[in-house]
Structures are given as structure tokens and as C-alpha cells.
Short mmCIF file of C-alpha atoms and ligand atoms in Angstrom, two decimals:
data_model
loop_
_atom_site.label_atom_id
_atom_site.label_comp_id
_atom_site.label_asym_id
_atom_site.label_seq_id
_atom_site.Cartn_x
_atom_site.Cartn_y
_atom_site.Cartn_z
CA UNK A 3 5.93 -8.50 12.91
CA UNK A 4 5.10 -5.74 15.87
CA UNK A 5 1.92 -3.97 15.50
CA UNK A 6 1.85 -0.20 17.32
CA UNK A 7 -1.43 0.56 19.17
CA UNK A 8 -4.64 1.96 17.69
CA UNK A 9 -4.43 5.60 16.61
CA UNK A 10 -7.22 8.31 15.28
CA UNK A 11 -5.41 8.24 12.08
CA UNK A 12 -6.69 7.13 8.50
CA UNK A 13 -5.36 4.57 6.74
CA UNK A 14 -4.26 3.88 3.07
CA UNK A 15 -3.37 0.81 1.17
CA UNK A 16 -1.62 1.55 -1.68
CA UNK A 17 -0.06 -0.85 -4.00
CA UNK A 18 2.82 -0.29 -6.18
CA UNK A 19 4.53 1.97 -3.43
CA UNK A 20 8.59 0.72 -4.23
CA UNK A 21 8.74 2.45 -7.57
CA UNK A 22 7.19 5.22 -10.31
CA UNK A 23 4.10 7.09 -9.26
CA UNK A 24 3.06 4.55 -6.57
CA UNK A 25 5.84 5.30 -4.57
CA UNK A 26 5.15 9.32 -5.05
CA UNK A 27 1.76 8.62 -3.90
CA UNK A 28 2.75 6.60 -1.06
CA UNK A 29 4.70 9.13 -0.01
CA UNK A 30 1.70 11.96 -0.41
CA UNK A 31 -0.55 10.10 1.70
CA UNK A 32 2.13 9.31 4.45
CA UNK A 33 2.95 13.39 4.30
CA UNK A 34 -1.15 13.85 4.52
CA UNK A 35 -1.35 12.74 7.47
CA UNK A 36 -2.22 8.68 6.39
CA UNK A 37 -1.22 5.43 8.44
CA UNK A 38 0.28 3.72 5.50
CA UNK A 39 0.37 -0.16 4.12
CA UNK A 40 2.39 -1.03 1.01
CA UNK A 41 2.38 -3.65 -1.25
CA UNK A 42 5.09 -4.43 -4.04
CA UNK A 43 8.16 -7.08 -4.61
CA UNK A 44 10.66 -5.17 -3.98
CA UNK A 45 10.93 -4.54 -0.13
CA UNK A 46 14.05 -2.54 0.65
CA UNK A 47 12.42 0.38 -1.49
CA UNK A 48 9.11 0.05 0.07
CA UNK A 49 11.22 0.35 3.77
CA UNK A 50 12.60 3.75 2.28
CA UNK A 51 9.01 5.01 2.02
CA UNK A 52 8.42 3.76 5.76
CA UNK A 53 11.23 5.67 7.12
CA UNK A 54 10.37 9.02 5.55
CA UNK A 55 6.61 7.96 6.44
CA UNK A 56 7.59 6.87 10.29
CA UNK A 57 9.70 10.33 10.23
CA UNK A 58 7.01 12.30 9.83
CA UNK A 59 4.92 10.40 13.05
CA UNK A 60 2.78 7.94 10.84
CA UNK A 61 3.15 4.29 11.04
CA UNK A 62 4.39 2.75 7.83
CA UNK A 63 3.66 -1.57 7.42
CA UNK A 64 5.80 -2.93 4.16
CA UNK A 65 4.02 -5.96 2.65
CA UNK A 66 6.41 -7.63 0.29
CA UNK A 67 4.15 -9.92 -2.51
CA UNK A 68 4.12 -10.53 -5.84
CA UNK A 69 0.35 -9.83 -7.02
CA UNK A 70 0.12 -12.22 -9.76
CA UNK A 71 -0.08 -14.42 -6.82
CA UNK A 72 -3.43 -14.81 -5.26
CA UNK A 73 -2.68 -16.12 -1.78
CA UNK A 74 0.35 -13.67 -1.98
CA UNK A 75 -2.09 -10.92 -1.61
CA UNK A 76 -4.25 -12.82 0.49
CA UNK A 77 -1.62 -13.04 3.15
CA UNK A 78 -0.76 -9.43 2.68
CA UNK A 79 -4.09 -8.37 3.35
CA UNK A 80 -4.42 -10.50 6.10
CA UNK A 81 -1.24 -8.61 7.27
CA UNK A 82 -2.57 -5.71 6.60
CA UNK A 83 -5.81 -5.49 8.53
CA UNK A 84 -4.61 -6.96 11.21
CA UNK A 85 -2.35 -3.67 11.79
CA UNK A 86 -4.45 -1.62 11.09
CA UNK A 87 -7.34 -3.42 13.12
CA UNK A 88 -10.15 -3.60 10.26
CA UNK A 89 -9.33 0.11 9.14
CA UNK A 90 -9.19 1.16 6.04
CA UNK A 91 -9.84 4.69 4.33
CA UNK A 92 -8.44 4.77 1.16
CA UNK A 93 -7.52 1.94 -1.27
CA UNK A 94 -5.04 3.21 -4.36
CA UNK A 95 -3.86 0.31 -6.60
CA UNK A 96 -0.96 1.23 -8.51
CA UNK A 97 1.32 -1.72 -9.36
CA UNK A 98 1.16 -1.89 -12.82
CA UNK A 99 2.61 -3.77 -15.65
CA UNK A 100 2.93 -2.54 -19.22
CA UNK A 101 3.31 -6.77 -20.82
CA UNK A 102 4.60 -7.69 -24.16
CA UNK A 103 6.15 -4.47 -25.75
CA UNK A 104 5.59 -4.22 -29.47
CA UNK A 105 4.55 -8.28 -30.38
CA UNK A 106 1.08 -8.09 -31.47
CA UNK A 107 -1.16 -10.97 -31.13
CA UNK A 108 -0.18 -14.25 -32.41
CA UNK A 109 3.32 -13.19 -31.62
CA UNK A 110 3.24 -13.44 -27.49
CA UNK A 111 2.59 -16.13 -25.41
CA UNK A 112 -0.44 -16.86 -23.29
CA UNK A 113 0.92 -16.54 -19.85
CA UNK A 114 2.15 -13.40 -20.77
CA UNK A 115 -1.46 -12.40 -21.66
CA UNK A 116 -1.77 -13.98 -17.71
CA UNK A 117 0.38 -12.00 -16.13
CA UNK A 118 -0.89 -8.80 -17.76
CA UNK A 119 -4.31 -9.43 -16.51
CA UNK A 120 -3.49 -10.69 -13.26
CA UNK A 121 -0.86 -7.76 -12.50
CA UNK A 122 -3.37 -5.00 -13.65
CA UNK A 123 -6.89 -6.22 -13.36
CA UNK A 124 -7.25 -9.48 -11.27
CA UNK A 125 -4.78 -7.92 -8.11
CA UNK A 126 -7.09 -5.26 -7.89
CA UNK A 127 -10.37 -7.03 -7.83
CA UNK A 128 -8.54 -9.11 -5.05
CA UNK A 129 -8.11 -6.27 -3.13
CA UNK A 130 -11.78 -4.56 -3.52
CA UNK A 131 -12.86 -8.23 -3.09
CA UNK A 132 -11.38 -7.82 0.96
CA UNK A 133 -11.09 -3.74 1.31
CA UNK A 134 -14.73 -3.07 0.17
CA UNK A 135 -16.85 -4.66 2.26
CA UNK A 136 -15.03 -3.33 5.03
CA UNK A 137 -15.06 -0.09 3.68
CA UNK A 138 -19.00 -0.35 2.73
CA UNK A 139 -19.65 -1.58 6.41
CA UNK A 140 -17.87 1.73 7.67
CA UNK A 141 -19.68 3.32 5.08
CA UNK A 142 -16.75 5.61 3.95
CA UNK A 143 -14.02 5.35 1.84
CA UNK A 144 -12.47 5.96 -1.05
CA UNK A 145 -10.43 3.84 -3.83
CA UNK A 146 -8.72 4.82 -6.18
CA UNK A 147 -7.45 2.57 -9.50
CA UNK A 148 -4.99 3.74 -11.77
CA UNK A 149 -5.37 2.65 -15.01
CA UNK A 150 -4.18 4.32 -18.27
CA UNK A 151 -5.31 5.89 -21.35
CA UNK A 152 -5.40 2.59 -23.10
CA UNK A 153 -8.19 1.41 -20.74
CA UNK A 154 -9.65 4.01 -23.17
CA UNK A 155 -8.13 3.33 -26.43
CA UNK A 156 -6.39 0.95 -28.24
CA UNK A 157 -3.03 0.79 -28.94
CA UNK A 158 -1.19 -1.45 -31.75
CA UNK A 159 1.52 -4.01 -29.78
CA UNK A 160 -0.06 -2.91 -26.37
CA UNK A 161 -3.23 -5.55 -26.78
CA UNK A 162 -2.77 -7.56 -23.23
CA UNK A 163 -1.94 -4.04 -21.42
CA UNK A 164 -5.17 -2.14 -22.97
CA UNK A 165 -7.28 -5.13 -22.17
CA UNK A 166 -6.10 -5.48 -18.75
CA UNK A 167 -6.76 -1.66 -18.50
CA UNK A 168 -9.83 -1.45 -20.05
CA UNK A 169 -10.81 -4.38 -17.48
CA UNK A 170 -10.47 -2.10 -14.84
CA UNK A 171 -11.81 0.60 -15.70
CA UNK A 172 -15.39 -1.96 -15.71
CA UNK A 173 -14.20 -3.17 -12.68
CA UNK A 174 -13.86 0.58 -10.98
CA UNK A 175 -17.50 1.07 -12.63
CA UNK A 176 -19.07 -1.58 -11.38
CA UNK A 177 -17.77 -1.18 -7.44
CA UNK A 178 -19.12 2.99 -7.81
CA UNK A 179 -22.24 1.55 -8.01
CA UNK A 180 -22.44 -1.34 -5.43
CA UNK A 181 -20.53 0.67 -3.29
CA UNK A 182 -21.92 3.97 -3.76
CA UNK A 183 -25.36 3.65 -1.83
CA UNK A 184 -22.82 2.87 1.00
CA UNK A 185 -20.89 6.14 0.43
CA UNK A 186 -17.50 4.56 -0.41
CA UNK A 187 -16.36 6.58 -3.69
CA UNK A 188 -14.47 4.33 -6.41
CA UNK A 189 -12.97 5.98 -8.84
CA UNK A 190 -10.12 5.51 -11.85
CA UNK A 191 -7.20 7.20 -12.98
CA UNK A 192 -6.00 7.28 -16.60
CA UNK A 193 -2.63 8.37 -17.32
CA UNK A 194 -0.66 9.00 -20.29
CA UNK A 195 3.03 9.00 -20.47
CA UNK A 196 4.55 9.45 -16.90
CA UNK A 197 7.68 11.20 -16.70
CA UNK A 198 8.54 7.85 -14.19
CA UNK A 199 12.59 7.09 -13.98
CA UNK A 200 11.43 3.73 -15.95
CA UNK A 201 10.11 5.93 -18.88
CA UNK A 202 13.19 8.49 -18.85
CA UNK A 203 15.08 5.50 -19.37
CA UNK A 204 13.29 4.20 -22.55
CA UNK A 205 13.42 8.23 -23.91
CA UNK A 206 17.48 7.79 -23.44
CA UNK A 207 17.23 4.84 -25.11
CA UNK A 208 15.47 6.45 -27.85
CA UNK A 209 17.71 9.53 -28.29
CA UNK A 210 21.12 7.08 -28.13
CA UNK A 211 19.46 4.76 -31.28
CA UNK A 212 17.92 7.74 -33.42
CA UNK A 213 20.96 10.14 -32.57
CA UNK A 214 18.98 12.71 -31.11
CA UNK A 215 19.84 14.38 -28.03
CA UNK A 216 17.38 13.59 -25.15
CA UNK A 217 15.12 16.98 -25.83
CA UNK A 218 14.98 15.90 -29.33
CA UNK A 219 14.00 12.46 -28.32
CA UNK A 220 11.32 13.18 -25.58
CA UNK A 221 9.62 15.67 -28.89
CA UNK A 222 9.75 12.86 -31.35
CA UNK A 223 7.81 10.32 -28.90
CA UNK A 224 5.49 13.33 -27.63
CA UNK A 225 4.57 13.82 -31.01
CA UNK A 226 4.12 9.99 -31.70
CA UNK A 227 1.99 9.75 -29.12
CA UNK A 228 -0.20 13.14 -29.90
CA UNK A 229 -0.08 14.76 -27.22
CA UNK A 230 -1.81 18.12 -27.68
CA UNK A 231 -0.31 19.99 -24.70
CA UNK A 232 3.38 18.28 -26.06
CA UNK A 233 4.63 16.84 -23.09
CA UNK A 234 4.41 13.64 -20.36
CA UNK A 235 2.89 13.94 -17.08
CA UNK A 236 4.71 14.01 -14.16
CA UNK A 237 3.98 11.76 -11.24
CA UNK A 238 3.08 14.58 -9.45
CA UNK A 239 -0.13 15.42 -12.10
CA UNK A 240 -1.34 11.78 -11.30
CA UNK A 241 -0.52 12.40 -7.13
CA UNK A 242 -2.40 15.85 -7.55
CA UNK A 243 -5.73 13.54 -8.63
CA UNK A 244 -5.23 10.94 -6.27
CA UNK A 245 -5.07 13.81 -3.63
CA UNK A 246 -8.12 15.19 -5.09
CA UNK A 247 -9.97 12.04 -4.98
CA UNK A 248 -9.37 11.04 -1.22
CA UNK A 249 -9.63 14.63 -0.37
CA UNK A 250 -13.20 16.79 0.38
CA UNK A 251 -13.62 17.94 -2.95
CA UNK A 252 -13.75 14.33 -4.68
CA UNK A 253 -16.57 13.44 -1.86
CA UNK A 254 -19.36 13.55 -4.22
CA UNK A 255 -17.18 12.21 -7.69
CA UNK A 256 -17.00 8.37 -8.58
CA UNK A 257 -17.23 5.73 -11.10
CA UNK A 258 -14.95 8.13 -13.42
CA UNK A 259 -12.41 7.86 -15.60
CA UNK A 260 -10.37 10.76 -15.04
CA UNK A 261 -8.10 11.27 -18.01
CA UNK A 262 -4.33 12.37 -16.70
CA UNK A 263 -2.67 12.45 -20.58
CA UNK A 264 -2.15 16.13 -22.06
CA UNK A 265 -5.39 15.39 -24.26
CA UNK A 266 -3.79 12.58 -26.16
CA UNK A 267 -6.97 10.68 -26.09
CA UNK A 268 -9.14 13.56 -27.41
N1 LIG B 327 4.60 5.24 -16.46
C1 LIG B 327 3.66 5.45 -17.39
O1 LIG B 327 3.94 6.05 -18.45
C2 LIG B 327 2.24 5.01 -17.15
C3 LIG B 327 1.26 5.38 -18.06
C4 LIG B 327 -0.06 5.01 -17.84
C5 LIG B 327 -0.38 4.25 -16.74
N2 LIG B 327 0.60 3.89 -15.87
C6 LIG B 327 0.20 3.09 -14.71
O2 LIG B 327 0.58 3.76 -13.53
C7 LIG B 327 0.89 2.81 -12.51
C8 LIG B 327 2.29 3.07 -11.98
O3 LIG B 327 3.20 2.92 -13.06
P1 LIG B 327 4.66 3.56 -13.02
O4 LIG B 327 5.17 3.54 -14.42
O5 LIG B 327 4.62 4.81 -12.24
O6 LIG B 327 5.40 2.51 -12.12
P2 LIG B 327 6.71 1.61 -12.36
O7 LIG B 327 7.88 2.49 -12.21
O8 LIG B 327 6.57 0.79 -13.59
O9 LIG B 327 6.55 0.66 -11.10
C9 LIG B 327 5.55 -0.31 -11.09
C10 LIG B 327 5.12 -0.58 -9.66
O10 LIG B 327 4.21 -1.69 -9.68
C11 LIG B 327 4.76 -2.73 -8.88
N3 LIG B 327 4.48 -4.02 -9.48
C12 LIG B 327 4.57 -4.38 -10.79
N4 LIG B 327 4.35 -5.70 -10.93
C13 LIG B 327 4.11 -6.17 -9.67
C14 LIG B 327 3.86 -7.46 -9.16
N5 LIG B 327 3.75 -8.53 -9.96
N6 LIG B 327 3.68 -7.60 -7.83
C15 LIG B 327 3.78 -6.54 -7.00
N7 LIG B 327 4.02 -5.28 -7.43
C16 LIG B 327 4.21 -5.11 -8.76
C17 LIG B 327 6.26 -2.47 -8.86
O11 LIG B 327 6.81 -3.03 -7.68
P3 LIG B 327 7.92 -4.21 -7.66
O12 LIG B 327 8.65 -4.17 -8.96
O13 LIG B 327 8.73 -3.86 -6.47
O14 LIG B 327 7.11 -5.43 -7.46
C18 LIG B 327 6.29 -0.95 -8.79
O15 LIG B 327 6.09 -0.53 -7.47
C19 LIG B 327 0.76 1.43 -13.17
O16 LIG B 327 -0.49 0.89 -12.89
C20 LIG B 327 0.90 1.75 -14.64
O17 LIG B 327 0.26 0.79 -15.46
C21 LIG B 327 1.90 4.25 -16.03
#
């Protein structure tokens, strides 16, 4: 691996970055002006996001790692700030996974349960576990978690996901205030439905098996889901708050759950 030279330039971590709404964010920061580290699996789709990054004069460093695997992300991070020389600005942890669809309790397996947790709540607590003291020693930064509306609320056949969730939305809690006397900002995401090309898929789905066309379909899960504004987000809704976060006006805001779902949870 080649390492350019130190630049003035801030630098982002962002996991997630080969797919859905961590790759859109990856790609905000890079276009803000961001050095840019990813993390996911799937590497040729995380060197996509470098090119358009490099293109616009940033450096781009793909990390391929699964994050269920501790000394996966270990070695990533020791990747990572190496590059970047102990630098870090802004944390986003993205890669997500939704678990056991549908099987409530009793009916799914305890390393599912595992991977859940790990995926969504124990990856990111390795990461603060490296990325905040070094952010609290610079005393700056910002990190942002996204979560999801059922770190909020329940859901029937989503028990593994909401816990994992609802984990880290404590965890995000808890590092605002050990972090804030230091002036690093931690702060959590909660989206609804995002319009991601995994979800467009599943509404497809939906509209083939009920018969409806794809309109009809994306009303009939809008509605199951009570959504009072009657629609998904878009990745870009969720990129907008990320922005917002790492940006000037989210200097003072942390430790909150900002709620990304059309008012479903209202
Ligand atoms: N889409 C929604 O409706 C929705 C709603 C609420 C919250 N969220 C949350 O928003 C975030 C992004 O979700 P999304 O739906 O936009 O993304 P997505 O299309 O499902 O992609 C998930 C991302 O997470 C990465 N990831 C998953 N498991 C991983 C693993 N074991 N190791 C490394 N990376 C892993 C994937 O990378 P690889 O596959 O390349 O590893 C991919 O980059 C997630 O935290 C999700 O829980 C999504």
C-alpha cells in the first residue's frame, strides 16, 4: 500500500461506503472537500468511490473487512491511521445489517442474533474504541452513527436489528458525554425507510406478489409502515444530516437522536 504525503485536508472514516446511503455519504464528504477512508467487504465498489473521490483532488484509502470481525477492523484501522498519520475529523459508521427478516424469537438462531449485534453495535464501539481518543486528544471532531428508527421503537420480526439499534443509540449517548468536555460532537442518525437500490428491490418484489404496480406497492408499504408525510427517505435526506452534523451548524448539537423517517415514529 503507497501512502501520499501529509496534506491540510480533513479526514473522514466512514464505514459502509460500497453500497446504500454509506456510499452517498462517502461520496458527500469526498465532494466536501474530505480525505476519505472506507471500510466495507466489497472492494471493487468502494474503488469506484476512490476514483470519483481522487478525481476531484482528495485522496481516497479502500479498506476491505468484514466488521463482524474484530481484528478485521483492527487491521483496517491500523491501515487507516497510518495514512492518514493520526488524523481523523469525522467518524460516520454506516454498515448496517437489517438480520433475521420476519422470524421472531424462538424462531432464529443465536449467531444470527451475533452477527446483528456485532455488524450494528459492536463494529462501531470498535471504531470509537480507536477514533475517539484520538479525536478527544485533538480535541475536535465529530462522529456520526446511523442507526434507525427501531433504535427507537420496536418492531415485530425485527427483534435482533432493534436491539442492535437501540444499542447504539446508548452507545452514541454515552461517547457525547465522555467526549463532549473534549469538544468532539457524537451524534446518531435514525432513519426510516431509505429509498436505497436494496429497498427498491424488496418494493418490486412486493408489487410482482400482490399484483400491484410498483406505485401501488411503494403506497401499500408506506402506509404499513405509517408514515405521516407518505413516503421513504432518500439517501440524500440522511446525507443532508450527516452534512449538517460535520458541518458549522451541528458544532454545538450531540448525543441526539435525530429522527430521519417522515414522522413514522411520532
Ligand atoms: N435502507 C433502509 O431502509 C434503512 C433504514 C434505517 C436504517 N438504515 C441503516 O442505514 C445504514 C445504511 O443502510 P443502507 O440500507 O443504505 O445500506 P445497504 O445498501 O444495506 O448497504 C449496507 C452497507 O453496509 C456494509 N456492511 C454490511 N455488513 C457488513 C459487514 N459485515 N462488514 C463490512 N461492511 C458491511 C455493506 O458493505 P459490504 O456488503 O460491501 O460489506 C454496505 O456498504 C445501515 O446502518 C442501516 O442499518 C437503513
Amino acid at each position: 500500500m503507497s501512502y501520499a504525503s501529509d496534506t491540510d485536508r480533513p479526514v473522514a472514516f466512514v464505514t459502509g461506503a460500497s453500497a446504500g446511503t454509506g456510499r452517498e455519504i462517502a461520496l458527500a464528504l469526498g465532494a466536501a472537500g474530505y480525505d476519505l477512508a472506507m471500510v466495507a467487504r466489497r472492494t471493487a465498489e468502494m474503488e469506484a468511490v476512490a476514483e470519483t473521490v481522487r478525481a476531484q483532488g482528495r485522496r481516497a484509502l479502500v479498506l476491505t473487512a468484514d466488521v463482524r470481525d474484530a481484528q478485521a477492523i483492527e487491521n483496517a484501522l491500523d491501515s487507516f491511521l497510518d495514512w492518514s498519520r493520526n488524523r481523523v475529523d469525522v467518524v460516520v459508521n454506516a454498515a448496517g445489517y437489517t438480520g433475521p427478516l420476519s422470524p421472531e424469537i424462538g424462531d432464529f438462531s443465536i449467531d444470527e442474533f451475533d452477527s446483528t449485534v456485532a455488524t450494528n453495535l459492536r463494529a462501531p464501539f470498535i471504531v470509537l474504541s480507536r477514533l475517539l481518543p484520538i479525536m478527544r486528544a485533538a480535541k475536535a471532531g465529530r462522529i456520526v452513527n446511523i442507526g434507525g428508527n427501531h433504535g427507537i421503537r420496536g418492531r415485530a420480526g425485527r427483534s435482533s436489528y432493534s436491539a442492535s439499534k437501540w444499542g447504539l443509540r446508548g452507545l452514541s449517548r454515552s461517547a457525547a458525554l465522555e467526549a463532549g468536555p473534549d469538544g468532539v460532537t457524537v451524534n446518531y442518525i435514525a432513519p426510516g425507510p431509505i429509498a436505497v437500490p436494496r429497498m427498491k428491490e424488496n418494493w418490486r418484489k412486493l408489487a410482482v406478489s400482490r399484483g400491484l404496480s410498483e406505485e401501488e406497492a411503494l403506497k401499500l408499504y408506506v402506509a404499513d409502515m405509517g408514515i405521516p408525510l407518505g413516503r421513504p427517505s432518500e439517501m440524500e435526506d440522511i446525507v443532508a444530516m450527516v452534512l449538517y452534523l460535520v458541518g458549522e451548524g451541528g458544532r454545538n448539537v450531540t448525543g441526539q437522536e435525530l429522527v430521519v423517517d417522515g414522522g413514522a415514529t411520532l
